[in-house]
Amino acid sequence: MTLKSDLRLLLKPYYFINILISLSYIVSKRIPFICHYVFGQMECELDGRETEILFFLIIVIMIRTRKAGSVTMINYLTSSFVYTKAANLILWFYADFRMGILFAVLFILCGLILPEPTYKGPENIIYLRGATGLQEELRDSRITWLVAFYTAWNPACVNFAPIFSQLSAEFALENFKFGKVDIGRYPDAAAKYRINDSSTSRQLPTLILFKNGKEVERRPHSDHKGKLVKFLFSTDNVKAAFDLNNVFKDCKNNPVKKKDKRSLKAE
């Protein structure tokens, strides 16, 4: 299902046009008809400098997409578009200054006219105001919480946002809630739950499962030596790591009674 949805997304103008722009130089240089017309060359081959630039681009994309926590084809494409377009800009300027200017204008227009599509599906998420807001919610020990700690600027958090929204729509109950805390706005939450919120952090996003008001599971987590264990935030991985199916089943079979909620509010 994930592959099918990714393929459908590729038909959206943002992805389709960005793919064309990212491949523009190689396609122009390798197809004889276009190559003869654009470059005025009889032999349509990449020279040594062009090959070096493209090889360096591949290395950069591999490193950056790994750091961004990309786990789907769309994530990889989105993470790589900036680098591929920048490399094409260099290549076009290298080939012809006028073509470089034309590509730069196209580059800018694409960014202004075609913003990246955002998730617009159903979600059942409560946005919490830092550590204080979360602690107030955790006072009700009958409610299980799955909380995502994130920042708005981190690529891995951006990639994970639609996955968390879909999980919340699928599993949220009155006594099993999904919450999010922006630790960029509320650094007190990062300090309280020991999450590194720096630009080089490998703990973004962090998911924590709370039962009876206490933390019982988190990802990514540290091993017995204190070393952070890498975690790929895919839908299946999150379901397995937090045993969401069984958590959902237990919560559904043990709903919070109305009289319990009234007594808690009185307290």
PDB file of C-alpha atoms in Angstrom:
ATOM      1  CA  MET A   1       0.000   0.000   0.000  1.00  0.00           C
ATOM      2  CA  THR A   2       2.854   2.381   0.789  1.00  0.00           C
ATOM      3  CA  LEU A   3       4.415   1.871  -2.636  1.00  0.00           C
ATOM      4  CA  LYS A   4       1.085   2.449  -4.367  1.00  0.00           C
ATOM      5  CA  SER A   5       0.470   5.668  -2.438  1.00  0.00           C
ATOM      6  CA  ASP A   6       4.008   6.837  -3.233  1.00  0.00           C
ATOM      7  CA  LEU A   7       3.467   6.190  -6.931  1.00  0.00           C
ATOM      8  CA  ARG A   8       0.237   8.182  -6.836  1.00  0.00           C
ATOM      9  CA  LEU A   9       2.065  11.074  -5.182  1.00  0.00           C
ATOM     10  CA  LEU A  10       4.602  11.114  -8.013  1.00  0.00           C
ATOM     11  CA  LEU A  11       1.821  12.290 -10.323  1.00  0.00           C
ATOM     12  CA  LYS A  12       1.443  15.509  -8.337  1.00  0.00           C
ATOM     13  CA  PRO A  13       3.056  18.523 -10.068  1.00  0.00           C
ATOM     14  CA  TYR A  14       5.569  19.114  -7.256  1.00  0.00           C
ATOM     15  CA  TYR A  15       7.200  15.696  -7.558  1.00  0.00           C
ATOM     16  CA  PHE A  16       6.803  15.292 -11.310  1.00  0.00           C
ATOM     17  CA  ILE A  17       8.348  18.667 -12.182  1.00  0.00           C
ATOM     18  CA  ASN A  18      11.119  18.385  -9.589  1.00  0.00           C
ATOM     19  CA  ILE A  19      12.102  14.992 -10.981  1.00  0.00           C
ATOM     20  CA  LEU A  20      12.283  16.482 -14.488  1.00  0.00           C
ATOM     21  CA  ILE A  21      14.397  19.384 -13.261  1.00  0.00           C
ATOM     22  CA  SER A  22      16.681  17.061 -11.289  1.00  0.00           C
ATOM     23  CA  LEU A  23      17.294  14.920 -14.377  1.00  0.00           C
ATOM     24  CA  SER A  24      17.406  17.815 -16.847  1.00  0.00           C
ATOM     25  CA  TYR A  25      21.169  17.954 -17.372  1.00  0.00           C
ATOM     26  CA  ILE A  26      21.777  14.217 -17.729  1.00  0.00           C
ATOM     27  CA  VAL A  27      18.812  13.802 -20.067  1.00  0.00           C
ATOM     28  CA  SER A  28      19.901  16.784 -22.177  1.00  0.00           C
ATOM     29  CA  LYS A  29      23.457  15.505 -22.367  1.00  0.00           C
ATOM     30  CA  ARG A  30      22.648  11.884 -23.141  1.00  0.00           C
ATOM     31  CA  ILE A  31      19.839  12.179 -25.708  1.00  0.00           C
ATOM     32  CA  PRO A  32      21.504  12.933 -29.082  1.00  0.00           C
ATOM     33  CA  PHE A  33      18.771  15.156 -30.552  1.00  0.00           C
ATOM     34  CA  ILE A  34      18.593  17.399 -27.455  1.00  0.00           C
ATOM     35  CA  CYS A  35      22.361  17.320 -26.982  1.00  0.00           C
ATOM     36  CA  HIS A  36      23.070  18.481 -30.554  1.00  0.00           C
ATOM     37  CA  TYR A  37      20.538  21.301 -30.253  1.00  0.00           C
ATOM     38  CA  VAL A  38      21.426  22.539 -26.729  1.00  0.00           C
ATOM     39  CA  PHE A  39      25.173  21.923 -26.560  1.00  0.00           C
ATOM     40  CA  GLY A  40      26.070  21.845 -30.254  1.00  0.00           C
ATOM     41  CA  GLN A  41      28.154  18.697 -29.714  1.00  0.00           C
ATOM     42  CA  MET A  42      28.478  15.674 -31.947  1.00  0.00           C
ATOM     43  CA  GLU A  43      29.546  13.330 -29.128  1.00  0.00           C
ATOM     44  CA  CYS A  44      27.023  13.385 -26.304  1.00  0.00           C
ATOM     45  CA  GLU A  45      29.106  12.121 -23.389  1.00  0.00           C
ATOM     46  CA  LEU A  46      29.760  13.373 -19.866  1.00  0.00           C
ATOM     47  CA  ASP A  47      33.296  14.664 -19.404  1.00  0.00           C
ATOM     48  CA  GLY A  48      35.499  14.044 -16.366  1.00  0.00           C
ATOM     49  CA  ARG A  49      34.403  17.151 -14.428  1.00  0.00           C
ATOM     50  CA  GLU A  50      30.712  16.441 -14.951  1.00  0.00           C
ATOM     51  CA  THR A  51      31.176  12.851 -13.793  1.00  0.00           C
ATOM     52  CA  GLU A  52      32.962  14.052 -10.643  1.00  0.00           C
ATOM     53  CA  ILE A  53      30.136  16.466  -9.813  1.00  0.00           C
ATOM     54  CA  LEU A  54      27.506  13.756 -10.259  1.00  0.00           C
ATOM     55  CA  PHE A  55      29.497  11.238  -8.215  1.00  0.00           C
ATOM     56  CA  PHE A  56      29.904  13.783  -5.407  1.00  0.00           C
ATOM     57  CA  LEU A  57      26.146  14.465  -5.603  1.00  0.00           C
ATOM     58  CA  ILE A  58      25.349  10.774  -5.085  1.00  0.00           C
ATOM     59  CA  ILE A  59      27.540  10.665  -1.971  1.00  0.00           C
ATOM     60  CA  VAL A  60      25.932  13.806  -0.507  1.00  0.00           C
ATOM     61  CA  ILE A  61      22.400  12.498  -1.136  1.00  0.00           C
ATOM     62  CA  MET A  62      23.194   9.157   0.496  1.00  0.00           C
ATOM     63  CA  ILE A  63      24.591  10.852   3.605  1.00  0.00           C
ATOM     64  CA  ARG A  64      21.844  13.454   3.942  1.00  0.00           C
ATOM     65  CA  THR A  65      18.927  11.076   3.387  1.00  0.00           C
ATOM     66  CA  ARG A  66      20.294   8.712   6.024  1.00  0.00           C
ATOM     67  CA  LYS A  67      20.512  11.574   8.510  1.00  0.00           C
ATOM     68  CA  ALA A  68      17.008  12.694   7.577  1.00  0.00           C
ATOM     69  CA  GLY A  69      15.625   9.274   8.499  1.00  0.00           C
ATOM     70  CA  SER A  70      14.156   8.693   5.060  1.00  0.00           C
ATOM     71  CA  VAL A  71      12.341   5.377   4.877  1.00  0.00           C
ATOM     72  CA  THR A  72      10.119   5.660   1.784  1.00  0.00           C
ATOM     73  CA  MET A  73      10.697   6.511  -1.852  1.00  0.00           C
ATOM     74  CA  ILE A  74       8.947   9.889  -1.421  1.00  0.00           C
ATOM     75  CA  ASN A  75      11.111  10.722   1.596  1.00  0.00           C
ATOM     76  CA  TYR A  76      14.267   9.980  -0.382  1.00  0.00           C
ATOM     77  CA  LEU A  77      13.115  12.091  -3.304  1.00  0.00           C
ATOM     78  CA  THR A  78      12.084  15.038  -1.153  1.00  0.00           C
ATOM     79  CA  SER A  79      15.369  14.959   0.766  1.00  0.00           C
ATOM     80  CA  SER A  80      17.405  14.810  -2.437  1.00  0.00           C
ATOM     81  CA  PHE A  81      15.637  17.458  -4.550  1.00  0.00           C
ATOM     82  CA  VAL A  82      17.607  20.403  -3.138  1.00  0.00           C
ATOM     83  CA  TYR A  83      20.954  18.708  -3.774  1.00  0.00           C
ATOM     84  CA  THR A  84      20.089  17.409  -7.233  1.00  0.00           C
ATOM     85  CA  LYS A  85      18.822  20.805  -8.354  1.00  0.00           C
ATOM     86  CA  ALA A  86      21.903  22.522  -6.929  1.00  0.00           C
ATOM     87  CA  ALA A  87      24.153  20.061  -8.786  1.00  0.00           C
ATOM     88  CA  ASN A  88      22.211  20.661 -12.014  1.00  0.00           C
ATOM     89  CA  LEU A  89      22.637  24.402 -11.521  1.00  0.00           C
ATOM     90  CA  ILE A  90      26.422  23.950 -11.296  1.00  0.00           C
ATOM     91  CA  LEU A  91      26.440  21.686 -14.341  1.00  0.00           C
ATOM     92  CA  TRP A  92      24.384  24.077 -16.459  1.00  0.00           C
ATOM     93  CA  PHE A  93      26.640  27.000 -15.537  1.00  0.00           C
ATOM     94  CA  TYR A  94      29.655  24.822 -16.297  1.00  0.00           C
ATOM     95  CA  ALA A  95      28.261  24.002 -19.743  1.00  0.00           C
ATOM     96  CA  ASP A  96      26.870  27.418 -20.685  1.00  0.00           C
ATOM     97  CA  PHE A  97      26.490  30.575 -18.575  1.00  0.00           C
ATOM     98  CA  ARG A  98      23.241  31.514 -20.334  1.00  0.00           C
ATOM     99  CA  MET A  99      21.742  28.086 -19.725  1.00  0.00           C
ATOM    100  CA  GLY A 100      22.814  28.355 -16.106  1.00  0.00           C
ATOM    101  CA  ILE A 101      20.895  31.626 -15.694  1.00  0.00           C
ATOM    102  CA  LEU A 102      17.829  30.097 -17.349  1.00  0.00           C
ATOM    103  CA  PHE A 103      17.988  27.072 -15.045  1.00  0.00           C
ATOM    104  CA  ALA A 104      18.435  29.325 -11.980  1.00  0.00           C
ATOM    105  CA  VAL A 105      15.257  31.229 -12.891  1.00  0.00           C
ATOM    106  CA  LEU A 106      13.418  27.914 -13.323  1.00  0.00           C
ATOM    107  CA  PHE A 107      14.837  26.717  -9.992  1.00  0.00           C
ATOM    108  CA  ILE A 108      13.483  29.796  -8.162  1.00  0.00           C
ATOM    109  CA  LEU A 109      10.091  29.740  -9.880  1.00  0.00           C
ATOM    110  CA  CYS A 110       9.657  26.078  -9.019  1.00  0.00           C
ATOM    111  CA  GLY A 111      10.277  26.819  -5.349  1.00  0.00           C
ATOM    112  CA  LEU A 112       7.821  29.734  -5.318  1.00  0.00           C
ATOM    113  CA  ILE A 113       5.001  28.210  -7.339  1.00  0.00           C
ATOM    114  CA  LEU A 114       5.200  24.550  -6.287  1.00  0.00           C
ATOM    115  CA  PRO A 115       5.517  24.137  -2.500  1.00  0.00           C
ATOM    116  CA  GLU A 116       5.959  20.623  -1.155  1.00  0.00           C
ATOM    117  CA  PRO A 117       2.578  18.902  -0.566  1.00  0.00           C
ATOM    118  CA  THR A 118       1.684  18.441   3.093  1.00  0.00           C
ATOM    119  CA  TYR A 119      -0.363  15.711   4.727  1.00  0.00           C
ATOM    120  CA  LYS A 120      -4.080  16.574   4.663  1.00  0.00           C
ATOM    121  CA  GLY A 121      -5.592  13.336   5.856  1.00  0.00           C
ATOM    122  CA  PRO A 122      -7.342  12.551   9.152  1.00  0.00           C
ATOM    123  CA  GLU A 123      -5.513  12.814  12.457  1.00  0.00           C
ATOM    124  CA  ASN A 124      -6.380  12.636  16.149  1.00  0.00           C
ATOM    125  CA  ILE A 125      -3.486  14.435  17.828  1.00  0.00           C
ATOM    126  CA  ILE A 126      -3.383  16.692  20.885  1.00  0.00           C
ATOM    127  CA  TYR A 127      -0.667  19.365  20.753  1.00  0.00           C
ATOM    128  CA  LEU A 128       0.776  19.797  24.229  1.00  0.00           C
ATOM    129  CA  ARG A 129       2.350  22.902  25.758  1.00  0.00           C
ATOM    130  CA  GLY A 130       5.709  21.642  26.909  1.00  0.00           C
ATOM    131  CA  ALA A 131       6.538  19.506  29.932  1.00  0.00           C
ATOM    132  CA  THR A 132       3.908  21.218  32.101  1.00  0.00           C
ATOM    133  CA  GLY A 133       1.090  20.527  29.662  1.00  0.00           C
ATOM    134  CA  LEU A 134       2.154  16.891  29.317  1.00  0.00           C
ATOM    135  CA  GLN A 135       2.411  16.380  33.083  1.00  0.00           C
ATOM    136  CA  GLU A 136      -1.107  17.719  33.557  1.00  0.00           C
ATOM    137  CA  GLU A 137      -2.418  15.177  31.069  1.00  0.00           C
ATOM    138  CA  LEU A 138      -0.446  12.321  32.632  1.00  0.00           C
ATOM    139  CA  ARG A 139      -2.197  12.893  35.956  1.00  0.00           C
ATOM    140  CA  ASP A 140      -5.006  10.713  34.628  1.00  0.00           C
ATOM    141  CA  SER A 141      -3.284   7.355  35.034  1.00  0.00           C
ATOM    142  CA  ARG A 142      -6.123   5.566  33.231  1.00  0.00           C
ATOM    143  CA  ILE A 143      -5.125   7.111  29.898  1.00  0.00           C
ATOM    144  CA  THR A 144      -2.257   5.723  27.809  1.00  0.00           C
ATOM    145  CA  TRP A 145      -0.288   8.288  25.794  1.00  0.00           C
ATOM    146  CA  LEU A 146       1.985   7.986  22.776  1.00  0.00           C
ATOM    147  CA  VAL A 147       3.828  11.293  22.539  1.00  0.00           C
ATOM    148  CA  ALA A 148       6.077  12.524  19.720  1.00  0.00           C
ATOM    149  CA  PHE A 149       8.754  15.055  20.646  1.00  0.00           C
ATOM    150  CA  TYR A 150       9.766  16.970  17.523  1.00  0.00           C
ATOM    151  CA  THR A 151      11.024  20.215  16.020  1.00  0.00           C
ATOM    152  CA  ALA A 152       9.556  21.985  13.011  1.00  0.00           C
ATOM    153  CA  TRP A 153      12.937  22.384  11.272  1.00  0.00           C
ATOM    154  CA  ASN A 154      14.221  18.805  11.507  1.00  0.00           C
ATOM    155  CA  PRO A 155      13.820  16.793   8.232  1.00  0.00           C
ATOM    156  CA  ALA A 156      13.287  13.499  10.068  1.00  0.00           C
ATOM    157  CA  CYS A 157      10.460  15.063  12.088  1.00  0.00           C
ATOM    158  CA  VAL A 158       8.882  16.442   8.917  1.00  0.00           C
ATOM    159  CA  ASN A 159       9.086  13.001   7.277  1.00  0.00           C
ATOM    160  CA  PHE A 160       7.535  11.341  10.320  1.00  0.00           C
ATOM    161  CA  ALA A 161       4.633  13.800  10.742  1.00  0.00           C
ATOM    162  CA  PRO A 162       2.224  12.133   8.236  1.00  0.00           C
ATOM    163  CA  ILE A 163       3.029   8.677   9.632  1.00  0.00           C
ATOM    164  CA  PHE A 164       2.181   9.791  13.172  1.00  0.00           C
ATOM    165  CA  SER A 165      -1.020  11.453  11.938  1.00  0.00           C
ATOM    166  CA  GLN A 166      -2.119   8.248  10.203  1.00  0.00           C
ATOM    167  CA  LEU A 167      -1.344   6.174  13.302  1.00  0.00           C
ATOM    168  CA  SER A 168      -3.354   8.563  15.481  1.00  0.00           C
ATOM    169  CA  ALA A 169      -6.341   8.290  13.145  1.00  0.00           C
ATOM    170  CA  GLU A 170      -6.118   4.488  13.250  1.00  0.00           C
ATOM    171  CA  PHE A 171      -5.469   3.840  16.954  1.00  0.00           C
ATOM    172  CA  ALA A 172      -6.609   6.822  19.057  1.00  0.00           C
ATOM    173  CA  LEU A 173      -9.279   6.151  21.676  1.00  0.00           C
ATOM    174  CA  GLU A 174     -10.707   8.042  24.606  1.00  0.00           C
ATOM    175  CA  ASN A 175      -8.187   6.295  26.827  1.00  0.00           C
ATOM    176  CA  PHE A 176      -5.370   5.943  24.271  1.00  0.00           C
ATOM    177  CA  LYS A 177      -4.267   9.367  23.110  1.00  0.00           C
ATOM    178  CA  PHE A 178      -1.632  10.667  20.727  1.00  0.00           C
ATOM    179  CA  GLY A 179       0.215  13.853  21.599  1.00  0.00           C
ATOM    180  CA  LYS A 180       2.956  16.038  20.154  1.00  0.00           C
ATOM    181  CA  VAL A 181       5.378  18.398  21.876  1.00  0.00           C
ATOM    182  CA  ASP A 182       7.423  20.902  19.885  1.00  0.00           C
ATOM    183  CA  ILE A 183      10.680  20.936  21.852  1.00  0.00           C
ATOM    184  CA  GLY A 184      11.908  23.750  19.637  1.00  0.00           C
ATOM    185  CA  ARG A 185       9.266  25.960  21.300  1.00  0.00           C
ATOM    186  CA  TYR A 186       9.326  24.167  24.648  1.00  0.00           C
ATOM    187  CA  PRO A 187      12.943  23.232  25.492  1.00  0.00           C
ATOM    188  CA  ASP A 188      11.849  22.417  29.058  1.00  0.00           C
ATOM    189  CA  ALA A 189      10.270  19.228  27.678  1.00  0.00           C
ATOM    190  CA  ALA A 190      13.536  18.258  25.976  1.00  0.00           C
ATOM    191  CA  ALA A 191      15.425  18.751  29.252  1.00  0.00           C
ATOM    192  CA  LYS A 192      12.900  16.826  31.361  1.00  0.00           C
ATOM    193  CA  TYR A 193      12.780  13.820  29.017  1.00  0.00           C
ATOM    194  CA  ARG A 194      16.513  13.849  28.171  1.00  0.00           C
ATOM    195  CA  ILE A 195      16.171  14.611  24.462  1.00  0.00           C
ATOM    196  CA  ASN A 196      18.979  16.339  22.584  1.00  0.00           C
ATOM    197  CA  ASP A 197      17.371  19.101  20.502  1.00  0.00           C
ATOM    198  CA  SER A 198      20.520  20.367  18.746  1.00  0.00           C
ATOM    199  CA  SER A 199      20.853  20.564  14.964  1.00  0.00           C
ATOM    200  CA  THR A 200      23.056  17.433  14.986  1.00  0.00           C
ATOM    201  CA  SER A 201      20.771  15.443  17.289  1.00  0.00           C
ATOM    202  CA  ARG A 202      20.070  11.794  16.502  1.00  0.00           C
ATOM    203  CA  GLN A 203      17.101  11.788  18.918  1.00  0.00           C
ATOM    204  CA  LEU A 204      14.688  13.664  16.672  1.00  0.00           C
ATOM    205  CA  PRO A 205      11.961  12.712  16.586  1.00  0.00           C
ATOM    206  CA  THR A 206      11.576  10.826  19.872  1.00  0.00           C
ATOM    207  CA  LEU A 207       8.489   8.719  20.604  1.00  0.00           C
ATOM    208  CA  ILE A 208       7.591   7.871  24.203  1.00  0.00           C
ATOM    209  CA  LEU A 209       4.787   5.595  25.387  1.00  0.00           C
ATOM    210  CA  PHE A 210       3.311   6.481  28.800  1.00  0.00           C
ATOM    211  CA  LYS A 211       1.190   4.047  30.818  1.00  0.00           C
ATOM    212  CA  ASN A 212      -0.217   4.861  34.263  1.00  0.00           C
ATOM    213  CA  GLY A 213       1.464   8.257  33.956  1.00  0.00           C
ATOM    214  CA  LYS A 214       4.955   6.754  33.570  1.00  0.00           C
ATOM    215  CA  GLU A 215       7.276   6.160  30.631  1.00  0.00           C
ATOM    216  CA  VAL A 216       7.388   2.506  29.600  1.00  0.00           C
ATOM    217  CA  GLU A 217       8.955   2.618  26.125  1.00  0.00           C
ATOM    218  CA  ARG A 218      10.760   5.037  23.844  1.00  0.00           C
ATOM    219  CA  ARG A 219      12.375   5.190  20.416  1.00  0.00           C
ATOM    220  CA  PRO A 220      15.148   5.823  19.709  1.00  0.00           C
ATOM    221  CA  HIS A 221      16.460   4.353  22.944  1.00  0.00           C
ATOM    222  CA  SER A 222      19.868   3.689  24.481  1.00  0.00           C
ATOM    223  CA  ASP A 223      21.351   0.219  24.910  1.00  0.00           C
ATOM    224  CA  HIS A 224      22.910  -1.130  28.112  1.00  0.00           C
ATOM    225  CA  LYS A 225      26.127   0.734  27.285  1.00  0.00           C
ATOM    226  CA  GLY A 226      24.320   4.029  26.924  1.00  0.00           C
ATOM    227  CA  LYS A 227      24.744   4.088  23.131  1.00  0.00           C
ATOM    228  CA  LEU A 228      21.816   5.370  21.100  1.00  0.00           C
ATOM    229  CA  VAL A 229      20.192   2.643  18.981  1.00  0.00           C
ATOM    230  CA  LYS A 230      19.128   3.918  15.560  1.00  0.00           C
ATOM    231  CA  PHE A 231      15.433   3.593  14.750  1.00  0.00           C
ATOM    232  CA  LEU A 232      13.699   4.021  11.386  1.00  0.00           C
ATOM    233  CA  PHE A 233      10.317   5.658  11.880  1.00  0.00           C
ATOM    234  CA  SER A 234       8.187   3.699   9.435  1.00  0.00           C
ATOM    235  CA  THR A 235       4.574   2.759  10.144  1.00  0.00           C
ATOM    236  CA  ASP A 236       5.357  -0.933  10.635  1.00  0.00           C
ATOM    237  CA  ASN A 237       8.381  -0.241  12.845  1.00  0.00           C
ATOM    238  CA  VAL A 238       6.394   2.029  15.166  1.00  0.00           C
ATOM    239  CA  LYS A 239       3.539  -0.472  15.416  1.00  0.00           C
ATOM    240  CA  ALA A 240       5.969  -3.265  16.283  1.00  0.00           C
ATOM    241  CA  ALA A 241       8.189  -1.299  18.679  1.00  0.00           C
ATOM    242  CA  PHE A 242       5.267  -0.035  20.792  1.00  0.00           C
ATOM    243  CA  ASP A 243       3.002  -3.077  20.259  1.00  0.00           C
ATOM    244  CA  LEU A 244       0.230  -0.700  19.178  1.00  0.00           C
ATOM    245  CA  ASN A 245      -2.222  -3.418  18.212  1.00  0.00           C
ATOM    246  CA  ASN A 246      -2.217  -4.910  21.710  1.00  0.00           C
ATOM    247  CA  VAL A 247      -2.175  -1.505  23.404  1.00  0.00           C
ATOM    248  CA  PHE A 248      -5.211  -0.521  21.339  1.00  0.00           C
ATOM    249  CA  LYS A 249      -6.957  -3.806  22.163  1.00  0.00           C
ATOM    250  CA  ASP A 250      -6.325  -3.448  25.920  1.00  0.00           C
ATOM    251  CA  CYS A 251      -7.516   0.163  25.974  1.00  0.00           C
ATOM    252  CA  LYS A 252     -10.622  -0.653  23.955  1.00  0.00           C
ATOM    253  CA  ASN A 253     -11.499  -3.533  26.285  1.00  0.00           C
ATOM    254  CA  ASN A 254     -11.025  -1.343  29.370  1.00  0.00           C
ATOM    255  CA  PRO A 255     -12.693   1.996  28.615  1.00  0.00           C
ATOM    256  CA  VAL A 256     -12.699   4.852  31.113  1.00  0.00           C
ATOM    257  CA  LYS A 257     -16.067   4.962  32.855  1.00  0.00           C
ATOM    258  CA  LYS A 258     -17.927   8.253  33.029  1.00  0.00           C
ATOM    259  CA  LYS A 259     -18.073   8.269  36.820  1.00  0.00           C
ATOM    260  CA  ASP A 260     -14.275   7.790  36.919  1.00  0.00           C
ATOM    261  CA  LYS A 261     -13.815  10.864  34.724  1.00  0.00           C
ATOM    262  CA  ARG A 262     -16.155  12.962  36.924  1.00  0.00           C
ATOM    263  CA  SER A 263     -14.331  11.954  40.087  1.00  0.00           C
ATOM    264  CA  LEU A 264     -10.967  12.742  38.518  1.00  0.00           C
ATOM    265  CA  LYS A 265     -12.187  16.213  37.473  1.00  0.00           C
ATOM    266  CA  ALA A 266     -13.413  16.838  41.042  1.00  0.00           C
ATOM    267  CA  GLU A 267      -9.948  16.083  42.355  1.00  0.00           C
TER     268      GLU A 267
END
